[in-house]
Coordinates of C-alpha atoms in Angstrom, one line a residue:
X1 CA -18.7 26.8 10.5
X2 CA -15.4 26.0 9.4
X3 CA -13.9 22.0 7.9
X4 CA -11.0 20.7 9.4
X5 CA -9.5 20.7 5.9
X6 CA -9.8 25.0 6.3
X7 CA -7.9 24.3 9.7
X8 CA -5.3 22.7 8.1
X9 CA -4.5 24.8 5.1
X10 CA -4.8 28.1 7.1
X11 CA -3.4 27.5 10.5
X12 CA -2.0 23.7 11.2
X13 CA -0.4 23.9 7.3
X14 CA 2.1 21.2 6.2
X15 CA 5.5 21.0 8.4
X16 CA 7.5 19.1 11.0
X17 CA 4.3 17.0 12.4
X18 CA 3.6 15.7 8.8
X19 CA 7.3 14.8 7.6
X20 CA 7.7 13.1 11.2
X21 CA 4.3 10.7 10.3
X22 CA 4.9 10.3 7.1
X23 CA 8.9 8.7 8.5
X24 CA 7.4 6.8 10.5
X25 CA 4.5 5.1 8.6
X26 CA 7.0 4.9 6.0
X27 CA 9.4 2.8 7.4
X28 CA 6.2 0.0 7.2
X29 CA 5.8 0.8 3.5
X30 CA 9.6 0.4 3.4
X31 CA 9.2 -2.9 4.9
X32 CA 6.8 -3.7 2.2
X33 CA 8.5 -3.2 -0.8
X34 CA 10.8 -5.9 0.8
X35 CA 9.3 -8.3 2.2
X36 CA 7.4 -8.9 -1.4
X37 CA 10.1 -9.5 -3.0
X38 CA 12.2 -11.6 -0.2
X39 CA 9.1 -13.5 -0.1
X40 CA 9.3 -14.5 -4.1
X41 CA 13.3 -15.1 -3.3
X42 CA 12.4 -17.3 -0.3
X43 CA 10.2 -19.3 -2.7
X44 CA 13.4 -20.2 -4.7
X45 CA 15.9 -20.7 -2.2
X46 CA 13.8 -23.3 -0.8
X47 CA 12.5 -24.8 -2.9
X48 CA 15.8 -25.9 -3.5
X49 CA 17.2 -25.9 0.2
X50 CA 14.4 -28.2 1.4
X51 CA 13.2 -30.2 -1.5
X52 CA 10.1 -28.5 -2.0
X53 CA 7.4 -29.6 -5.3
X54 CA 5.9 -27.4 -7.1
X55 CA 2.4 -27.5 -5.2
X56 CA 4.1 -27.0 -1.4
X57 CA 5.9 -23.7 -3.1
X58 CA 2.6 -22.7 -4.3
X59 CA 1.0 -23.4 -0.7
X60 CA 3.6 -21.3 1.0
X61 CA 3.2 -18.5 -1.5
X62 CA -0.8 -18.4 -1.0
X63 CA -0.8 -19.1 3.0
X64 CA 0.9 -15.8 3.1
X65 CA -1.5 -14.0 0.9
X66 CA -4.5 -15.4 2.7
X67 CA -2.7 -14.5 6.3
X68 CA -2.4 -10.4 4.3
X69 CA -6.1 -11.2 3.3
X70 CA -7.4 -11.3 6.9
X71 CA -5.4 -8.7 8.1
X72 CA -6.6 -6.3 5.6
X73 CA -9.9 -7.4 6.9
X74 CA -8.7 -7.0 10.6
X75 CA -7.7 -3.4 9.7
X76 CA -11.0 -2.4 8.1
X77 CA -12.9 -2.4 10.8
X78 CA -10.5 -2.3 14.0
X79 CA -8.8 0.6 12.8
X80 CA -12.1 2.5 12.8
X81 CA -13.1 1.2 16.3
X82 CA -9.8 1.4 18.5
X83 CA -8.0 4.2 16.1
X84 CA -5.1 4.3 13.4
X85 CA -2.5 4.7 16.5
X86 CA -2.7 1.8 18.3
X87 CA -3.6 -0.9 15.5
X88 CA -0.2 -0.1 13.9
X89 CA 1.5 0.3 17.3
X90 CA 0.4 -3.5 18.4
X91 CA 0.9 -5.0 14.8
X92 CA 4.3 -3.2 13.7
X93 CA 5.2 -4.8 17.6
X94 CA 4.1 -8.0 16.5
X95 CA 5.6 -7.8 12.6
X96 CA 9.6 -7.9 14.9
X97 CA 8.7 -11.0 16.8
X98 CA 7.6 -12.7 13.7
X99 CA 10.3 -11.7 11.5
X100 CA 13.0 -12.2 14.0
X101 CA 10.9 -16.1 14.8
X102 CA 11.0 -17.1 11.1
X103 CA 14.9 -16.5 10.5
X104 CA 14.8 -19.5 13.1
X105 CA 12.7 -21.9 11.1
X106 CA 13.6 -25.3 10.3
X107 CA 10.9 -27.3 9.1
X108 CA 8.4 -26.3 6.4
X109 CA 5.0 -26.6 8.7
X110 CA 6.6 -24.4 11.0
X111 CA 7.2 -21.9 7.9
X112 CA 3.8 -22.1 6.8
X113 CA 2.3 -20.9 10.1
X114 CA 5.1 -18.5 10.4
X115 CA 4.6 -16.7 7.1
X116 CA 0.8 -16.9 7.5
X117 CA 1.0 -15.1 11.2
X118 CA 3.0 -12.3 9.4
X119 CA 0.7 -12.0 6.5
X120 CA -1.4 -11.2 9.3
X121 CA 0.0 -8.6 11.1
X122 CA 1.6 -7.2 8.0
X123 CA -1.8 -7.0 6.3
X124 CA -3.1 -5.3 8.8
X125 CA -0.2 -2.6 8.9
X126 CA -0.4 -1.9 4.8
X127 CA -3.2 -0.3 5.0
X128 CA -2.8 2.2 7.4
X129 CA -0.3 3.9 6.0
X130 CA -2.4 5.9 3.2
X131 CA -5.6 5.9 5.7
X132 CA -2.8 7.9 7.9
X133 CA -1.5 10.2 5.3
X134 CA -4.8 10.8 3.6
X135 CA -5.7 12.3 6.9
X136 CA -2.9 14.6 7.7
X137 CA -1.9 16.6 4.7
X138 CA -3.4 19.1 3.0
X139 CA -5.2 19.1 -0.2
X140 CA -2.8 20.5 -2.4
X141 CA 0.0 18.2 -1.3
X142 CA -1.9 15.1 -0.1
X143 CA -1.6 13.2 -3.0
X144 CA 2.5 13.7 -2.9
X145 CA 2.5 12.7 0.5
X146 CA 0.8 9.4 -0.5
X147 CA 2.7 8.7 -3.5
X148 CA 5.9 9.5 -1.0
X149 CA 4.5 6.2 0.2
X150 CA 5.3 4.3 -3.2
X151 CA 9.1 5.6 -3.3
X152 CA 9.7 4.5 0.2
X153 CA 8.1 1.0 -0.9
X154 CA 10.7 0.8 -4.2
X155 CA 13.7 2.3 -1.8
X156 CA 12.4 -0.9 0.6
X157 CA 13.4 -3.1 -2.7
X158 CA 16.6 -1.6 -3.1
X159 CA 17.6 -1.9 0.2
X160 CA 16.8 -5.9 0.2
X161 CA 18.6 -6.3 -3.2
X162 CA 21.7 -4.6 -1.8
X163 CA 21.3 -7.3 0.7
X164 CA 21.4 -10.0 -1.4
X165 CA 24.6 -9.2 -2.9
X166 CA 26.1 -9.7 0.8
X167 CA 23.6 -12.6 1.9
X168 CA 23.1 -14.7 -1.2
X169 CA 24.7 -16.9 -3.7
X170 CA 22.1 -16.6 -6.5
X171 CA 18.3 -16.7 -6.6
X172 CA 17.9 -20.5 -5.2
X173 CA 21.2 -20.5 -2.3
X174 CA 22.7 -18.2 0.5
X175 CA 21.9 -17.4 4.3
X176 CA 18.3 -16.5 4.0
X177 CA 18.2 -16.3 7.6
X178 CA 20.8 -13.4 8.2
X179 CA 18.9 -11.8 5.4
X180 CA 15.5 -11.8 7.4
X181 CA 16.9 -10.9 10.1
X182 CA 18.3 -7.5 8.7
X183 CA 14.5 -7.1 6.9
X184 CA 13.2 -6.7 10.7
X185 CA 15.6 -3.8 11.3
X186 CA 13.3 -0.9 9.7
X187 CA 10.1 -2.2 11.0
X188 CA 12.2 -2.1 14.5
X189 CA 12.6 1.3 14.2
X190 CA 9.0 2.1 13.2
X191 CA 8.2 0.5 16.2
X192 CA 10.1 2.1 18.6
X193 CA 9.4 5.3 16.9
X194 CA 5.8 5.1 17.2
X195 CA 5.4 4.8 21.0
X196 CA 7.0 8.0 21.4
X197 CA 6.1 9.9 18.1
X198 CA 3.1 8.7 16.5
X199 CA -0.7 10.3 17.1
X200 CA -4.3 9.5 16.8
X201 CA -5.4 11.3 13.6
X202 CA -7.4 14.7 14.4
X203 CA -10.3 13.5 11.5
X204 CA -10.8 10.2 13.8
X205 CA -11.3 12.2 17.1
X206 CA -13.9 14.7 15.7
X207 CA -15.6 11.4 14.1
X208 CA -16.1 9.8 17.3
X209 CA -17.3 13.4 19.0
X210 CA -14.3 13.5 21.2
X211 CA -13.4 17.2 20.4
X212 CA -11.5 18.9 23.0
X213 CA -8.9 15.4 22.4
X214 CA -9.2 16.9 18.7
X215 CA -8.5 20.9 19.4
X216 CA -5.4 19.8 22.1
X217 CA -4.0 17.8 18.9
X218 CA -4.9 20.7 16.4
X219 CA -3.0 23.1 18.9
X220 CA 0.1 20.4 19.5
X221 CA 0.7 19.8 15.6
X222 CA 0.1 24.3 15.0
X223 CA 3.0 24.4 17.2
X224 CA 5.8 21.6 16.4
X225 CA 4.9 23.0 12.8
X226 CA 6.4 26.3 13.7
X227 CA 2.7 28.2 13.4
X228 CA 2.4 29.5 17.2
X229 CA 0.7 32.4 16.2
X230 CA -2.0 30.7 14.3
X231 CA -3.6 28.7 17.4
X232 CA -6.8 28.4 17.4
X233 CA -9.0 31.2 19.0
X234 CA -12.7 30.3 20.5
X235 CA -14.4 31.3 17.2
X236 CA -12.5 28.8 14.9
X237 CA -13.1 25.8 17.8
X238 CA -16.6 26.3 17.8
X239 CA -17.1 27.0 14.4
X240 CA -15.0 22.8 13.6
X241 CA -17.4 21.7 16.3
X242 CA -20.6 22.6 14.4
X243 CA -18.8 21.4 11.3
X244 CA -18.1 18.2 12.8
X245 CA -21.8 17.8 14.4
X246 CA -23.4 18.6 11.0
X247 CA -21.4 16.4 9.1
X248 CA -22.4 13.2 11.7
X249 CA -25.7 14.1 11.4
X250 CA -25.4 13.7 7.5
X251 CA -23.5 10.6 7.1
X252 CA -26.5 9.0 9.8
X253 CA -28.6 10.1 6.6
X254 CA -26.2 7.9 4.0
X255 CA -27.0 4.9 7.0
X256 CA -23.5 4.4 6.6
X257 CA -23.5 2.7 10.7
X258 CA -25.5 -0.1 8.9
X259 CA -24.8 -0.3 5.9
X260 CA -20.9 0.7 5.7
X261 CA -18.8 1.0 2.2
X262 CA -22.0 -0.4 0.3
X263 CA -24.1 2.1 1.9
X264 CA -26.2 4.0 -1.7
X265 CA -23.8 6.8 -1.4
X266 CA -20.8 4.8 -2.0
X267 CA -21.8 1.2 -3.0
X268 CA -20.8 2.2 -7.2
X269 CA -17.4 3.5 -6.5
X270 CA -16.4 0.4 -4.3
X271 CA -17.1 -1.6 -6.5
X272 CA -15.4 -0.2 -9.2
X273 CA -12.3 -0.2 -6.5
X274 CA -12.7 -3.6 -5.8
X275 CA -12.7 -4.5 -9.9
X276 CA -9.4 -2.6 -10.0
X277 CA -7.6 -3.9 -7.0
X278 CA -8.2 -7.4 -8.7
X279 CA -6.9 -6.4 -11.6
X280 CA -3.9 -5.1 -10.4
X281 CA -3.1 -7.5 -8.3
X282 CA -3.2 -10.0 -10.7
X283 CA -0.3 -7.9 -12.6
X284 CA 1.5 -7.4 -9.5
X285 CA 1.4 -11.0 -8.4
X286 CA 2.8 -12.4 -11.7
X287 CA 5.5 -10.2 -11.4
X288 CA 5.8 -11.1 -7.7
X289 CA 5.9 -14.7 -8.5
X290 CA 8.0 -15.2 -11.5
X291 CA 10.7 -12.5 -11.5
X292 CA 13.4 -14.5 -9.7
X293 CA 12.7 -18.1 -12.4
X294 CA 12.4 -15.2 -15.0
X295 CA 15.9 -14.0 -14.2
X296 CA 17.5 -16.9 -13.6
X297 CA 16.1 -18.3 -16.4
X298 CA 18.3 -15.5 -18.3
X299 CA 21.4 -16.4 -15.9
X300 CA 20.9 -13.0 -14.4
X301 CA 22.7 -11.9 -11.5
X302 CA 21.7 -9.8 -8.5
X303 CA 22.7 -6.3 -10.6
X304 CA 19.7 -6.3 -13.2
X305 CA 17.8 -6.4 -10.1
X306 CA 19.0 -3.7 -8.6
X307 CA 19.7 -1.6 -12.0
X308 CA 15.8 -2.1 -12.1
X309 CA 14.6 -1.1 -9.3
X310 CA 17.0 2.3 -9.1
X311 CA 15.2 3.1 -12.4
X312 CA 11.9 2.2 -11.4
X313 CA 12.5 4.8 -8.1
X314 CA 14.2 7.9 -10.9
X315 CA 10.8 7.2 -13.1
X316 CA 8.3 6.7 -9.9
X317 CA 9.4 10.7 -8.9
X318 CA 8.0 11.5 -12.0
X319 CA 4.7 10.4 -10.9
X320 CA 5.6 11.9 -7.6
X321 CA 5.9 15.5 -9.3
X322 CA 2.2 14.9 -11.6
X323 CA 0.2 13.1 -9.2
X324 CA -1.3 16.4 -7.4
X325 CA -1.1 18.3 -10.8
X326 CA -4.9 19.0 -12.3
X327 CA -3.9 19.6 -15.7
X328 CA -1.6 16.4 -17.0
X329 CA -2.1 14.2 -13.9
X330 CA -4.2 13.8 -11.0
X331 CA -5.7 10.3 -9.9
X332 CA -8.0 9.0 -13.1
X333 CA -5.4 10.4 -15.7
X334 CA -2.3 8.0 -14.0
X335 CA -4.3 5.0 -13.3
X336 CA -5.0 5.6 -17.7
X337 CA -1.4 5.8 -18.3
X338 CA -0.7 3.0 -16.2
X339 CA -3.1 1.0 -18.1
X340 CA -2.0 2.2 -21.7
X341 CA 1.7 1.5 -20.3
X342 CA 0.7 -2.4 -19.1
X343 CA -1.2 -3.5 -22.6
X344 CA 2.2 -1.9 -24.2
X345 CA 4.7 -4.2 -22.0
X346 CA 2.9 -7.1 -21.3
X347 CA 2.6 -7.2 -25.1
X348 CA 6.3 -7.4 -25.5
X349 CA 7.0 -9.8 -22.9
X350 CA 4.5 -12.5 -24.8
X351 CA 5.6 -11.2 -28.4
X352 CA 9.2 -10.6 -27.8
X353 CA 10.1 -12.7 -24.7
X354 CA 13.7 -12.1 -22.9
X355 CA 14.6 -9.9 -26.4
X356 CA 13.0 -6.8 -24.0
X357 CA 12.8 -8.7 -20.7
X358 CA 14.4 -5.7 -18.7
X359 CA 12.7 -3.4 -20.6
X360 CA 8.8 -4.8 -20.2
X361 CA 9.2 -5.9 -16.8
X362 CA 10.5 -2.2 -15.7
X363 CA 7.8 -0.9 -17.7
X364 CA 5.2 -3.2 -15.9
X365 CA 7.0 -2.6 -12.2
X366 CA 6.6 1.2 -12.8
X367 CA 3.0 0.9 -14.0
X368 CA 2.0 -1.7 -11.3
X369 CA 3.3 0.8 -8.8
X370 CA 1.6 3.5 -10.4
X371 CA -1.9 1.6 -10.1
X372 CA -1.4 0.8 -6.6
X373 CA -0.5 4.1 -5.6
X374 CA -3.5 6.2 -7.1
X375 CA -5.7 3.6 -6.7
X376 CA -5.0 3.5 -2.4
X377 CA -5.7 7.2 -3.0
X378 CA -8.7 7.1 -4.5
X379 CA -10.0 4.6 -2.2
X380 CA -9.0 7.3 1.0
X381 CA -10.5 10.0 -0.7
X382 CA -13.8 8.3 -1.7
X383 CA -15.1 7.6 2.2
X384 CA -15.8 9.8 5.2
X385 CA -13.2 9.1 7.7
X386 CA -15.3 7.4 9.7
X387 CA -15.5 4.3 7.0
X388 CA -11.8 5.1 5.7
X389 CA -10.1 2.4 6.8
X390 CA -13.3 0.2 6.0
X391 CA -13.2 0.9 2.6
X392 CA -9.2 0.8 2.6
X393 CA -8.9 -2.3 4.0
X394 CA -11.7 -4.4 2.6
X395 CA -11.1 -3.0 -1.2
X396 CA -7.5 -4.2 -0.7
X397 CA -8.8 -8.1 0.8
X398 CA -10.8 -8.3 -2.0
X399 CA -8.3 -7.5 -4.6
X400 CA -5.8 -10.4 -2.7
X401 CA -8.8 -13.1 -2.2
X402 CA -9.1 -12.6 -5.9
X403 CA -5.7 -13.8 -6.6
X404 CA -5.3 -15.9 -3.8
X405 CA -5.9 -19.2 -6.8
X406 CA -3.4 -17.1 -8.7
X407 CA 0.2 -19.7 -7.7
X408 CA -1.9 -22.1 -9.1
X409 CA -2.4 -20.8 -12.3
X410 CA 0.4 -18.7 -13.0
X411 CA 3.4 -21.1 -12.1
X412 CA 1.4 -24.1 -14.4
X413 CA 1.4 -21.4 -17.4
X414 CA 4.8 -20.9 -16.5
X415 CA 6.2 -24.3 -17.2
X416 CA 4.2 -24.4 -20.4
X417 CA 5.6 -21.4 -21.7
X418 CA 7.3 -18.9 -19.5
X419 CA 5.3 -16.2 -21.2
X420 CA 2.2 -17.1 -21.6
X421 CA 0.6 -15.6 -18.1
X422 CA 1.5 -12.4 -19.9
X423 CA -1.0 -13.0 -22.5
X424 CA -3.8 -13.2 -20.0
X425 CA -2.3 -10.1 -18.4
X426 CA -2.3 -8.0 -21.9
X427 CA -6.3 -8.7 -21.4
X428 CA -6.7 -7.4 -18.1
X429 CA -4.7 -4.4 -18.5
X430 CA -7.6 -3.6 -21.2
X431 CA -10.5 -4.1 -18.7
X432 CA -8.4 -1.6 -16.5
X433 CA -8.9 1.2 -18.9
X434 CA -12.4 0.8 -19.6
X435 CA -13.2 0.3 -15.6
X436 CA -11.3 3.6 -15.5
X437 CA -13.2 5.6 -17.5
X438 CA -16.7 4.6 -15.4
X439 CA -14.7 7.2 -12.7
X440 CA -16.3 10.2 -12.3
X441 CA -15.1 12.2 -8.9
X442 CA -11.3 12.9 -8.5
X443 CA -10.5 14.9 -5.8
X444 CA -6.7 16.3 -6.7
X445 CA -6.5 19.3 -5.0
X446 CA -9.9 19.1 -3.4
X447 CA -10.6 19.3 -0.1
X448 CA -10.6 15.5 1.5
X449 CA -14.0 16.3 3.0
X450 CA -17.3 18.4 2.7
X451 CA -20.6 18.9 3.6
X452 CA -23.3 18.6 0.8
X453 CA -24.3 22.5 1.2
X454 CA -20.7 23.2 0.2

């Protein structure tokens, strides 16, 4: 018998097929990193533009967090049943109308079902793209390829505050509309580029026993890689196919068709996914929420922004070159420094205030990103393909619905003291350390999937 991990070190290897995929599912991460933070700018502008209080910003901010909510629970289990292909396919086709809808909005009701229809389709889209990646690449490159995911996501940020400096005035006035409507140009693309370019992953065709689908692909991807010589030959084909079938037969044994994610095999690392996502999103979303009052609070400009983020993206490559490296990274080791690195800033932020305010916040950006990035690793590599996107998508929902009360908390500890969410946040960053030390498998450099004899 031979995996289809051994197929894809020794004959499919990593080439043209892979940086192609990884383009185009990065041009939806690229779109993330943006529309975060345009949605945090929005909040601002109008709150100002249309006379917004304090609870209807909170309202619009959480309406599109509970639209992502859904969609990550759309993706968990449609992306399983119809495939990886054609969920982001219909979705990313979706995302352009919706972008290109909103830049037309005039009223706040119709805002508030416009942002919560694209929390929809975009949380359906997030996950995908390290479900995708995950399933392509080889071992001793697959975490790279994921965290090329998280320098897309920053460049995403760059890109929209280089549009601010032609769009917008400050952080509450300028043509928020001709901004939107440039966001949509990258997910455009993606769109577009898909029909043509993107395939069904090979792991979710042996899953579902459709194997000569899965050897045609195996063969296609050998040879836009440059590998001609290294097609498959009648031994190998049979040899994945009894891989394939034993592997089936043991994952009926984990009842994983009834029981899913909290099946006994899995049901202790979900949960200790699920505890971090909260976590993290709880940083994240302070961040995502108070940045733009923070700053122009310190009559910042557009600049300190972008200086920020360029940073953030030269010091996220850092994590890019460790993240696959067994001795001082791999997944458990980051998600510790990330930890160590968020008690550390979010320390200074409620001791020191705007003394350090680039400083902390940078430090918090990198280590937020850091978390999220080894963390949508982890939760790939901890499921059978057949329950990746499962796992993916419902660890990710849980981390947002746990948040979801988090406008209404964070912006009232705001107007008491500007600082004091950080306080709560110093806390949490110490519950992420300890939950990181109840980890036990990491699979850097390990093949993505095996059999229990191996």
């Amino acid at each position: 018998m031979i995996s289809f991990d051994e197929i894809l070190e020794k004959n499919i290897k990593t080439g043209w097929y892979q940086a192609r995929t990884l383009s185009i599912i990065g041009l939806q991460e690229f779109c993330a990193g943006l529309e975060y933070l345009f949605m945090s700018i929005l909040m601002t502008i109008l709150k100002e533009e249309w006379n917004l209080s304090q609870n209807q910003v909170a309202l619009l901010s959480s309406i599109f967090l509970f639209g992502i909510v859904l969609g990550n629970f759309l993706c968990a289990f449609l992306a399983d049943i119809i495939g990886r292909q054609i969920t982001f396919i219909i979705f990313s086709g979706l995302s352009v109308i919706l972008i290109f809808y909103t830049s037309f909005c005039d009223t706040y009701k119709e805002m508030l079902i416009l942002r919560f229809l694209y929390g929809l389709t975009f949380g359906t889209l997030n996950p995908l793209g390290y479900v995708y990646v995950t399933e392509i690449t080889e071992a001793k490159y697959r975490g790279r390829f994921s965290y090329a995911l998280t320098l897309i996501y920053i460049l995403g940020k760059i890109y929209f505050v280089s549009l601010c400096f032609i769009f917008l005035d400050d952080y509450t006035s300028g043509n928020w509309r001709g901004l939107i409507r440039f966001n949509g140009i990258p997910i455009s693309i993606a769109f577009i580029l898909s029909i043509f370019y993107l395939t069904e992953t090979i792991r979710s065709h042996l899953s579902k026993g459709e194997y000569e689908i899965a050897i045609k692909l195996i063969d296609q991807q050998i040879t836009i890689n440059g590998n001609i010589d290294l097609l498959l030959c009648d031994s190998e084909k049979n040899g994945l196919i009894s891989w394939s079938k034993q592997q089936k037969v043991e994952l009926l044994q984990q009842e994983i068709n009834l029981y899913g994610i909290l099946s006994q095999e899995y049901r202790k690392v979900t949960i200790l996914l699920w505890i971090l996502y909260i976590l993290t999103n709880f940083q994240e979303m302070t961040i995502f929420l108070l940045l733009p009052f923070l700053l122009q609070n310190s009559n910042s400009g557009f600049l300190p922004m972008f200086a920020l983020y360029i940073i953030e993206f030269i010091f996220a490559s850092i994590l890019y070159n460790i993240i696959d490296d067994t001795k001082y990274g791999g997944r458990i080791k980051i998600i510790a420094y990330s930890a160590i690195t968020l008690i550390f800033s979010n320390a200074i932020l409620f001791l020191f205030r705007d003394t350090f305010l680039y400083l902390a916040l940078f430090l918090t950006k990198i280590a937020t990103r850091g978390l999220f990035a080894t963390i949508c690793i982890i939760c790939c590599e901890s499921y059978p393909v057949k329950i990746r996107s499962q796992g993916q998508g419902i660890a990710q929902a849980i981390g947002k619905i746990g948040v979801l009360p988090s406008p209404y908390l964070l912006i009232p500890l705001y107007f008491i003291d500007p600082y004091l969410p950080f306080a709560v946040l110093f806390t949490l960053a110490i519950v992420i350390l300890i939950v990181d030390c109840f980890f036990k498998q990491d699979k850097t450099q390990k093949h993505l999937e095996i059999l229990k004899n191996e």
